[in-house]
Coordinates of C-alpha atoms in Angstrom, one line a residue:
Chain A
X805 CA 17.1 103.8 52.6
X806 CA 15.2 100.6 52.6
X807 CA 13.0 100.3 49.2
X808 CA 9.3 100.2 49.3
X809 CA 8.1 97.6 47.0
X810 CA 4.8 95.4 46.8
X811 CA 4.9 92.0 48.2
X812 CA 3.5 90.3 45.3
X813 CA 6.8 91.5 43.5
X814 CA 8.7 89.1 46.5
X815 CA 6.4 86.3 45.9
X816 CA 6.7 85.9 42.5
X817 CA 10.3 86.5 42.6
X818 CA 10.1 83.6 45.4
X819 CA 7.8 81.5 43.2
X820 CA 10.6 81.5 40.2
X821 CA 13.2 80.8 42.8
X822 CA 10.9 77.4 44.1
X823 CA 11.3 76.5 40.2
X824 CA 15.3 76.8 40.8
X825 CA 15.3 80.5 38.6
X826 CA 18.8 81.4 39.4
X827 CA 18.4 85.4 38.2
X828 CA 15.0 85.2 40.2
X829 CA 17.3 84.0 43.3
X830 CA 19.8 87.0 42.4
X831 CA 16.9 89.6 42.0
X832 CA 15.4 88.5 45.0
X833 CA 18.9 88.3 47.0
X834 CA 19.4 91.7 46.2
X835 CA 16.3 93.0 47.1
X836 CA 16.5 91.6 50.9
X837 CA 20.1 91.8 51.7
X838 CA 20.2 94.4 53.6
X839 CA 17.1 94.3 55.7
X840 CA 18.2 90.7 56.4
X841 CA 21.7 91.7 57.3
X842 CA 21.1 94.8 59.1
X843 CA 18.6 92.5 61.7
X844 CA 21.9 89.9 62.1
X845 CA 23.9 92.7 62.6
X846 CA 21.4 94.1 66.1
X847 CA 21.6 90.3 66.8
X848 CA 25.6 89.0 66.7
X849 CA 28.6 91.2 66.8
X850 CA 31.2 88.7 64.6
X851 CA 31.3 90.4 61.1
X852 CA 32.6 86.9 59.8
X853 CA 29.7 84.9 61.5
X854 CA 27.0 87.2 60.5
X855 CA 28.3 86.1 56.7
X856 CA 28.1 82.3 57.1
X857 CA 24.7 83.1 58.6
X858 CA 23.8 85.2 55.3
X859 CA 25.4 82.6 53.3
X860 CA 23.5 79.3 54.8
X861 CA 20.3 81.5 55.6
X862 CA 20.3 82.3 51.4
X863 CA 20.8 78.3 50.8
X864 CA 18.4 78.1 52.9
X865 CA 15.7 80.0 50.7
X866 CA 17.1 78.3 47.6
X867 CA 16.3 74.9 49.0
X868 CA 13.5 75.9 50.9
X869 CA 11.6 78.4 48.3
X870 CA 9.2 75.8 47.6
X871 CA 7.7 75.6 50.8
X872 CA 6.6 79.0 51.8
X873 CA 2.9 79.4 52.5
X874 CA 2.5 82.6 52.2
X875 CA 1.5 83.5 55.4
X876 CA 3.7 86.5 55.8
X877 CA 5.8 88.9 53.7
X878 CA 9.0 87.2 51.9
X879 CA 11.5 89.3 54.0
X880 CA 9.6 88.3 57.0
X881 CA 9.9 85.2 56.2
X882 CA 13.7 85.2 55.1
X883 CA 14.0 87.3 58.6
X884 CA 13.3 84.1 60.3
X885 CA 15.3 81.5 58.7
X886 CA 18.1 84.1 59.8
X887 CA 17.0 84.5 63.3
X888 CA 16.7 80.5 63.5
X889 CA 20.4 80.3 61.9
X890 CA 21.9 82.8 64.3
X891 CA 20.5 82.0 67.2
X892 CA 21.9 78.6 66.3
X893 CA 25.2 79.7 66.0
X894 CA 24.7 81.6 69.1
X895 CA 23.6 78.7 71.3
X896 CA 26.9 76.8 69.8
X897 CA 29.2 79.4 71.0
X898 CA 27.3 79.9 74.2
X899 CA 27.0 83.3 74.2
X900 CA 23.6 84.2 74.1
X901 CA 22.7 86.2 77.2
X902 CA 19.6 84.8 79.1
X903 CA 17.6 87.4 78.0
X904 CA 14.6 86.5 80.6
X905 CA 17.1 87.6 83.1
X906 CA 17.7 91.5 81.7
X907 CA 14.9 93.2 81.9
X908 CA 16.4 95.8 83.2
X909 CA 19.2 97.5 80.8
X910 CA 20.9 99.3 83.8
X911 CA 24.3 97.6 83.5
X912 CA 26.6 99.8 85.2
X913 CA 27.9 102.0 81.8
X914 CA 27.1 106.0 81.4
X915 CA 26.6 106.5 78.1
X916 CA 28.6 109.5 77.1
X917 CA 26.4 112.6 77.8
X918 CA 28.6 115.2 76.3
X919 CA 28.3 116.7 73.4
X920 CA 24.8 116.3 74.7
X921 CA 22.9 114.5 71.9
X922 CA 19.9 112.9 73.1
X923 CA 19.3 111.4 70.0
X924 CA 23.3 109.7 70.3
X925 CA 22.3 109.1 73.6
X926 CA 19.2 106.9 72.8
X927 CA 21.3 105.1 70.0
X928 CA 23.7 103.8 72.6
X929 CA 20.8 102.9 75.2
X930 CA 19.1 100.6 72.7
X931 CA 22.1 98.7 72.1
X932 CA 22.1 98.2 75.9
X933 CA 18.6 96.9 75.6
X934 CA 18.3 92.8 76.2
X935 CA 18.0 91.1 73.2
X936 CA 14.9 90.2 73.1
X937 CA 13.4 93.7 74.0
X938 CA 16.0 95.3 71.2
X939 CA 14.9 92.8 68.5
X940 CA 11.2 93.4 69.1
X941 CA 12.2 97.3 68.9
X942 CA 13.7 96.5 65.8
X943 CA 10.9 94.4 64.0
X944 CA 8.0 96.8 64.6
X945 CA 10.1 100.2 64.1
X946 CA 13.0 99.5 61.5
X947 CA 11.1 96.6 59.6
X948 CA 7.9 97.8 59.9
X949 CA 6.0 94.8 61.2
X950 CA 2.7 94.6 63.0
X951 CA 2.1 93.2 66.1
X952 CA 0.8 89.6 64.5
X953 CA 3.7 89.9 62.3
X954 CA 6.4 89.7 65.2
X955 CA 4.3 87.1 66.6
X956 CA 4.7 85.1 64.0
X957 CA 7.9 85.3 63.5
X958 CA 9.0 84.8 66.9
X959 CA 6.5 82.2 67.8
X960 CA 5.4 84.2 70.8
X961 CA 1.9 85.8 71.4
X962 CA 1.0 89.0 70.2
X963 CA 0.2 90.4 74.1
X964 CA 3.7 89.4 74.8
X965 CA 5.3 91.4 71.8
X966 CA 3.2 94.3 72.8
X967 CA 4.5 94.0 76.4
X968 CA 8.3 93.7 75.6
X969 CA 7.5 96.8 73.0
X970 CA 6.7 98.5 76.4
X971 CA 9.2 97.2 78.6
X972 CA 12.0 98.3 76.0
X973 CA 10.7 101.9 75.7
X974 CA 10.1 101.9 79.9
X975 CA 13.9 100.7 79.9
X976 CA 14.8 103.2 77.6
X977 CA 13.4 106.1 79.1
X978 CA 14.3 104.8 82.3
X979 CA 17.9 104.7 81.1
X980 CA 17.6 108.8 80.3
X981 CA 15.8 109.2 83.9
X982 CA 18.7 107.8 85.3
X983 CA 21.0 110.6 83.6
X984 CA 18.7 113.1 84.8
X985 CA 17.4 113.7 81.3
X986 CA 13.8 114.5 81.1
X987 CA 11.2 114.9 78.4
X988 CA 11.4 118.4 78.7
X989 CA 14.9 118.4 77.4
X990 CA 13.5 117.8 74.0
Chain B
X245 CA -16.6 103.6 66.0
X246 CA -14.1 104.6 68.7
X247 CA -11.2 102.9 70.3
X248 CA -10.5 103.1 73.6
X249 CA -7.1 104.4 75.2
X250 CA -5.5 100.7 75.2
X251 CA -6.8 100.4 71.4
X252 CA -5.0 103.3 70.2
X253 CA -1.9 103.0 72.3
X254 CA -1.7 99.4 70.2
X255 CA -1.9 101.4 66.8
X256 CA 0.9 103.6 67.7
X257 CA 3.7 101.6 65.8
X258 CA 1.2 101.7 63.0
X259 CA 0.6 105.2 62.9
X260 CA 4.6 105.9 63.4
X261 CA 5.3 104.1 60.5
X262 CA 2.7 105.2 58.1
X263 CA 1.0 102.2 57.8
X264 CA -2.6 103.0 58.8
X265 CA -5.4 103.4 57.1
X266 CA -6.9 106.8 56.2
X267 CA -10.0 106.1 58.6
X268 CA -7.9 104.6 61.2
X269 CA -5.7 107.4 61.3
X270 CA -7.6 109.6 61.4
X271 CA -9.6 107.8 65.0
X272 CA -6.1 107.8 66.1
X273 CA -5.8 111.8 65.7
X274 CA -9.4 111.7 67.7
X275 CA -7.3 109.8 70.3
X276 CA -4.6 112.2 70.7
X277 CA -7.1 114.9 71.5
X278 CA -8.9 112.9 73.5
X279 CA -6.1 111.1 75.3
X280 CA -3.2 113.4 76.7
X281 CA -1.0 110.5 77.9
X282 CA -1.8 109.2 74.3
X283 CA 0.4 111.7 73.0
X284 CA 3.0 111.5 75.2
X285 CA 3.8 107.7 74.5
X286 CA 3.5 108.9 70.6
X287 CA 6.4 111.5 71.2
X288 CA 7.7 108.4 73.2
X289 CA 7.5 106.2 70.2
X290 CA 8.2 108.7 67.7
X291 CA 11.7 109.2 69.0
X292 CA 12.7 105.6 68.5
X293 CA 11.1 105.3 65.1
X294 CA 13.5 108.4 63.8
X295 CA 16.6 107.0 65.3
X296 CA 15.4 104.1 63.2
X297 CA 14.9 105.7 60.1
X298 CA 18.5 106.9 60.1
X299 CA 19.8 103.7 60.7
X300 CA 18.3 102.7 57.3
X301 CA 20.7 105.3 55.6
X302 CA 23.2 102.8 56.6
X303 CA 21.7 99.9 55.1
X304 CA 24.5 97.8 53.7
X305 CA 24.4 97.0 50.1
X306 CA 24.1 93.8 48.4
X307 CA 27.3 91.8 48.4
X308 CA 28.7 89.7 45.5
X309 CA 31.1 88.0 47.3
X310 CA 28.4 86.5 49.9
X311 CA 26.3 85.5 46.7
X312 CA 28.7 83.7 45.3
X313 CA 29.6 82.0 48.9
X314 CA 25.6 81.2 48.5
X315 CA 25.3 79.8 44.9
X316 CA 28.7 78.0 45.6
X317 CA 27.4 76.2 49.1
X318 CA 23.8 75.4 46.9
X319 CA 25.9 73.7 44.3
X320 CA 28.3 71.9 47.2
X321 CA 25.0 70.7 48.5
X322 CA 23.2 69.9 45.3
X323 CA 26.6 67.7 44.8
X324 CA 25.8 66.0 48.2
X325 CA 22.4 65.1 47.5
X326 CA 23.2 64.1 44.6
X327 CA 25.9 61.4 45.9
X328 CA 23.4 60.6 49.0
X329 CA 20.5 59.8 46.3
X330 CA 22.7 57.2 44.6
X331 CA 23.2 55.8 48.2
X332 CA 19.7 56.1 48.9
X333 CA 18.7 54.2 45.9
X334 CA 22.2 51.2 46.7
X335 CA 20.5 51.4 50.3
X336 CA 17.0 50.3 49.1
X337 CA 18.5 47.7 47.2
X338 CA 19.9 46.3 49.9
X339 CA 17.0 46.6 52.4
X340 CA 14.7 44.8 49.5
X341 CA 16.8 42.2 49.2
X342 CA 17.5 41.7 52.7
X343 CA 14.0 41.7 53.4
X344 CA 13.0 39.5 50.8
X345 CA 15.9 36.8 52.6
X346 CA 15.3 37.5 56.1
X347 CA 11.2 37.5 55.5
X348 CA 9.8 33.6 56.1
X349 CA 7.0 33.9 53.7
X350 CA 9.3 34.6 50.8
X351 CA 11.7 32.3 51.7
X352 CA 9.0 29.5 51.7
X353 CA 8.1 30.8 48.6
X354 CA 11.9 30.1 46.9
X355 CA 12.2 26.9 48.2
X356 CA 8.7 26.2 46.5
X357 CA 10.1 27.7 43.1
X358 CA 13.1 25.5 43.3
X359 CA 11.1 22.0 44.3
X360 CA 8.9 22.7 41.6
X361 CA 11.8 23.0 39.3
X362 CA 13.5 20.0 40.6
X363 CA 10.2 18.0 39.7
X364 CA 9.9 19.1 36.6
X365 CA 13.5 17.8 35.7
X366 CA 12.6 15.0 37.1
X367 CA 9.6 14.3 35.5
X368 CA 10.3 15.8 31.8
X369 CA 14.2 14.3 31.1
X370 CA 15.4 10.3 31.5
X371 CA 11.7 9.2 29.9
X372 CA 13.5 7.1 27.6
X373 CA 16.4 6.1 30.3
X374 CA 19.3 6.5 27.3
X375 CA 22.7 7.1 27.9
X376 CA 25.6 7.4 25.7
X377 CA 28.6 5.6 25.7
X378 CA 32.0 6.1 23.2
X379 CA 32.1 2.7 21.4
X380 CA 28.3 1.9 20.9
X381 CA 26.5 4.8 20.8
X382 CA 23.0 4.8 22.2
X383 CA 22.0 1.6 24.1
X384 CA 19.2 0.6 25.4
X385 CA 19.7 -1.1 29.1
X386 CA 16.4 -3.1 28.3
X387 CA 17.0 -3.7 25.1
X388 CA 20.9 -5.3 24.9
X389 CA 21.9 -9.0 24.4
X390 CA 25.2 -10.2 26.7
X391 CA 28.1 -11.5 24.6
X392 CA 30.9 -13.0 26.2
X393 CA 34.3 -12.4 24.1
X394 CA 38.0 -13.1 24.6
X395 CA 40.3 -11.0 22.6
X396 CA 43.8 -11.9 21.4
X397 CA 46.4 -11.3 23.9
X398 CA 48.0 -9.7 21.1
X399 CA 45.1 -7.1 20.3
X400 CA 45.5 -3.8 20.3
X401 CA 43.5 -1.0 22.2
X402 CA 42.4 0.2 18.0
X403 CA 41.3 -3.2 17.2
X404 CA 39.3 -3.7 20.2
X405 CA 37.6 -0.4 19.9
X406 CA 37.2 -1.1 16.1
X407 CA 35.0 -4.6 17.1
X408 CA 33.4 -2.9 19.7
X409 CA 32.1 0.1 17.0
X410 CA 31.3 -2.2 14.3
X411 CA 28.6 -4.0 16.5
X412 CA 27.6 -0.9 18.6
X413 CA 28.7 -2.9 21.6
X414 CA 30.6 -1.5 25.1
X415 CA 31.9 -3.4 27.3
X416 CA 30.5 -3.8 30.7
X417 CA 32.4 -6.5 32.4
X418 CA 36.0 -7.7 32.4
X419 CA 38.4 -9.0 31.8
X420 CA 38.4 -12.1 33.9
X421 CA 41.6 -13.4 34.9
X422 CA 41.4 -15.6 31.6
X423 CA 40.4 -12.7 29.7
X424 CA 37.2 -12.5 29.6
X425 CA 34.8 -9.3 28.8
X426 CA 31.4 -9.2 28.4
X427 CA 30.5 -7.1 26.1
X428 CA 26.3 -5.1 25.7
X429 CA 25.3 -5.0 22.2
X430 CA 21.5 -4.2 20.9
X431 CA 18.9 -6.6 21.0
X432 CA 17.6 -5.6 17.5
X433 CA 20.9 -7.1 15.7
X434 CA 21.0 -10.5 14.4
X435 CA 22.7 -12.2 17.0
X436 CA 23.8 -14.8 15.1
X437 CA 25.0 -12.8 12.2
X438 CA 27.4 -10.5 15.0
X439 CA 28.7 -13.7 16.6
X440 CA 29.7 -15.1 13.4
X441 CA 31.0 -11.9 11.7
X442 CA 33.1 -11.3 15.2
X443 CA 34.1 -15.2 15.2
X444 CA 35.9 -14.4 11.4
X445 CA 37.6 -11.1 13.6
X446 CA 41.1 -13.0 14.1
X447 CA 41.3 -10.8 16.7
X448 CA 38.6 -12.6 18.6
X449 CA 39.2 -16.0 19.3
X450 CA 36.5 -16.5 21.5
X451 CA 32.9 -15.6 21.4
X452 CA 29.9 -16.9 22.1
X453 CA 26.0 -15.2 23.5
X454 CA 26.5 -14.9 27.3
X455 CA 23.4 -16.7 29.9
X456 CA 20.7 -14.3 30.9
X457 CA 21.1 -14.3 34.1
X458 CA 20.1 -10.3 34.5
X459 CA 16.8 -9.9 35.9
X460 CA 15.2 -7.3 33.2

């Protein structure tokens, strides 16, 4: 499970790594590797590159400690040096879908509806989601982040995370309409 | 103070995740009374948020070996910075220096330094217009009497030099094809007493004070 701790425990922990604290770094390492890793993982599909990402994204907060503002949580913050990285890497192996262009997640694929497990089900249709309306999914529900918070971090405006919000679950529950799953079957 | 359908529907990430306040949540519980679609896109939302919260069972756990990647990559860098600082520092060096040589006012300004320099050289050393020679030491040019000489043909190099140091004299002319030198000697000797003490020399058997014919 992802721990609950207070932010001020990530700032100062930050702070100490701004003054080159290397257990600081290690505390603070450990305390945001997962989140950090699980969001590259919903965002690139090489094991190996989602490493050199967590590797230069780290370096990154080393060098770069000393400039946080504190406008946002830590991990928030971390989360975006991450999402700059990858979607650097991405645009240098030019494979980032156009994300504009898939609104809609109907590609074609069934997911497997037996054993019926509309839970299963759901998992599968969210990694069918466009990128963009998957990573929104993830921010707000998985690491808990307010609308401003997403908007922030993804430089957009907070209307257009709230509308992507609702285009992912419309494409989602399109997705089960299509399979002739209603919400009665829950 | 109530919030309207498009209000609450904004707060239902919030509420899914725990996050609202006690008052807030408790407008939001209004809103599901009041609100039947309300509570449909909560159901709506609430699905995703538990496939979500089992996803974070599968968290992965800090890695040592992508820590040590990350201090060894800060170190590779710090290494890099470090060389490029040095660099920085030869670059400046050279763009001071080549500014100070390619910028016109600082040029003008070294070939000031070195004029003045030249001037004060000039002014400050030959006041006294000395110069030294091997045989007669320190002569001065307005000062010397001209004494013509003739040396035996069978003198040697040591005994010329030995006259020539015994009355501080050099020889600045000569020999003439009858061997003839004329030799510089100070003013401030008794001319008389040199010309006789050098007649005695039997190395000399000629001498005798040369015609001023040197405008002074």
């Amino acid at each position: 499970m992802v721990k609950k701790y207070p932010k001020e425990v990530e700032f100062d922990l930050l702070r100490r790594v701004s003054h080159h604290d290397e257990i600081a770094f290690r505390a603070l390492y450990d305390l945001t590797y997962g989140v950090v890793k699980f969001y590259l993982r919903r965002q690139l599909r090489d094991e190996s590159l989602i490493d050199d990402v967590l590797v230069e994204t780290y370096a990154a907060v080393w060098k770069g400690a000393g400039n946080f503002k504190g406008k946002s949580k830590v991990t928030t913050w971390i989360i975006g040096i991450a999402r700059n990285l990858a979607f650097k890497e991405l645009r240098k192996l030019k494979y980032h879908e156009n994300i504009d262009d898939h609104l809609d997640i109907s590609n074609g694929t069934t997911p497997d509806a037996e054993p019926f497990n509309r839970r299963e089900i759901l998992k599968k249709a969210m990694l069918e989601l466009t990128t963009k309306h998957r990573e929104v999914l993830d921010l707000v529900f998985f690491h808990e982040m307010t609308y401003p918070e997403v908007s922030e971090l993804l430089g957009i405006p907070v209307n257009t995370v709230k509308t992507r919000i609702f285009y992912a679950k419309s494409a989602l529950k399109k997705r089960f309409e299509k399979m002739g799953i209603t919400d009665d079957d829950l | 103070m109530t919030y309207n359908f498009d209000q609450l529907r904004d707060l239902i990430p919030q509420y899914v995740n725990g996050s609202l306040s006690g008052k807030e949540r408790q407008r939001f519980d209004k809103g599901i009374e009041k609100f039947p679609a309300l509570r449909q896109e909560l159901a709506e939302f609430s699905e995703i948020k538990s496939v979500y919260d089992e996803m974070k069972d599968d968290i992965p756990q800090p890695s040592d070996r992508i820590f040590r990647s990350v201090m060894n990559r800060i170190k590779a860098d710090e290494k890099v910075v470090s060389i490029s600082g040095n660099r920085e520092i030869i670059e400046r060096l050279r763009r001071f220096f080549g500014g100070i040589f390619i910028s016109p006012r600082i040029s003008w300004g070294v070939v000031a330094v070195q004029l003045a320099v030249i001037l004060m050289l000039v002014i400050s050393f030959p006041k006294d217009n000395r110069y030294t020679t091997l045989t007669s030491g320190q002569v001065h040019r307005e000062d010397r009497i001209r004494i013509n000489i003739v040396f035996n043909e069978e003198a040697t190099e040591k005994e010329i030099r030995k006259i020539l140091n015994g009355a501080e004299a050099m020889i600045v002319n000569g020999p003439t094809q009858e061997g003839l030198y004329t030799l510089e000697a100070k003013k401030d000797r008794d001319i008389d007493q040199l010309l006789k003490d050098l007649n005695k020399n039997k190395t000399v058997i000629f001498i005798e004070k040369a015609l001023d014919v040197e405008k002074k």
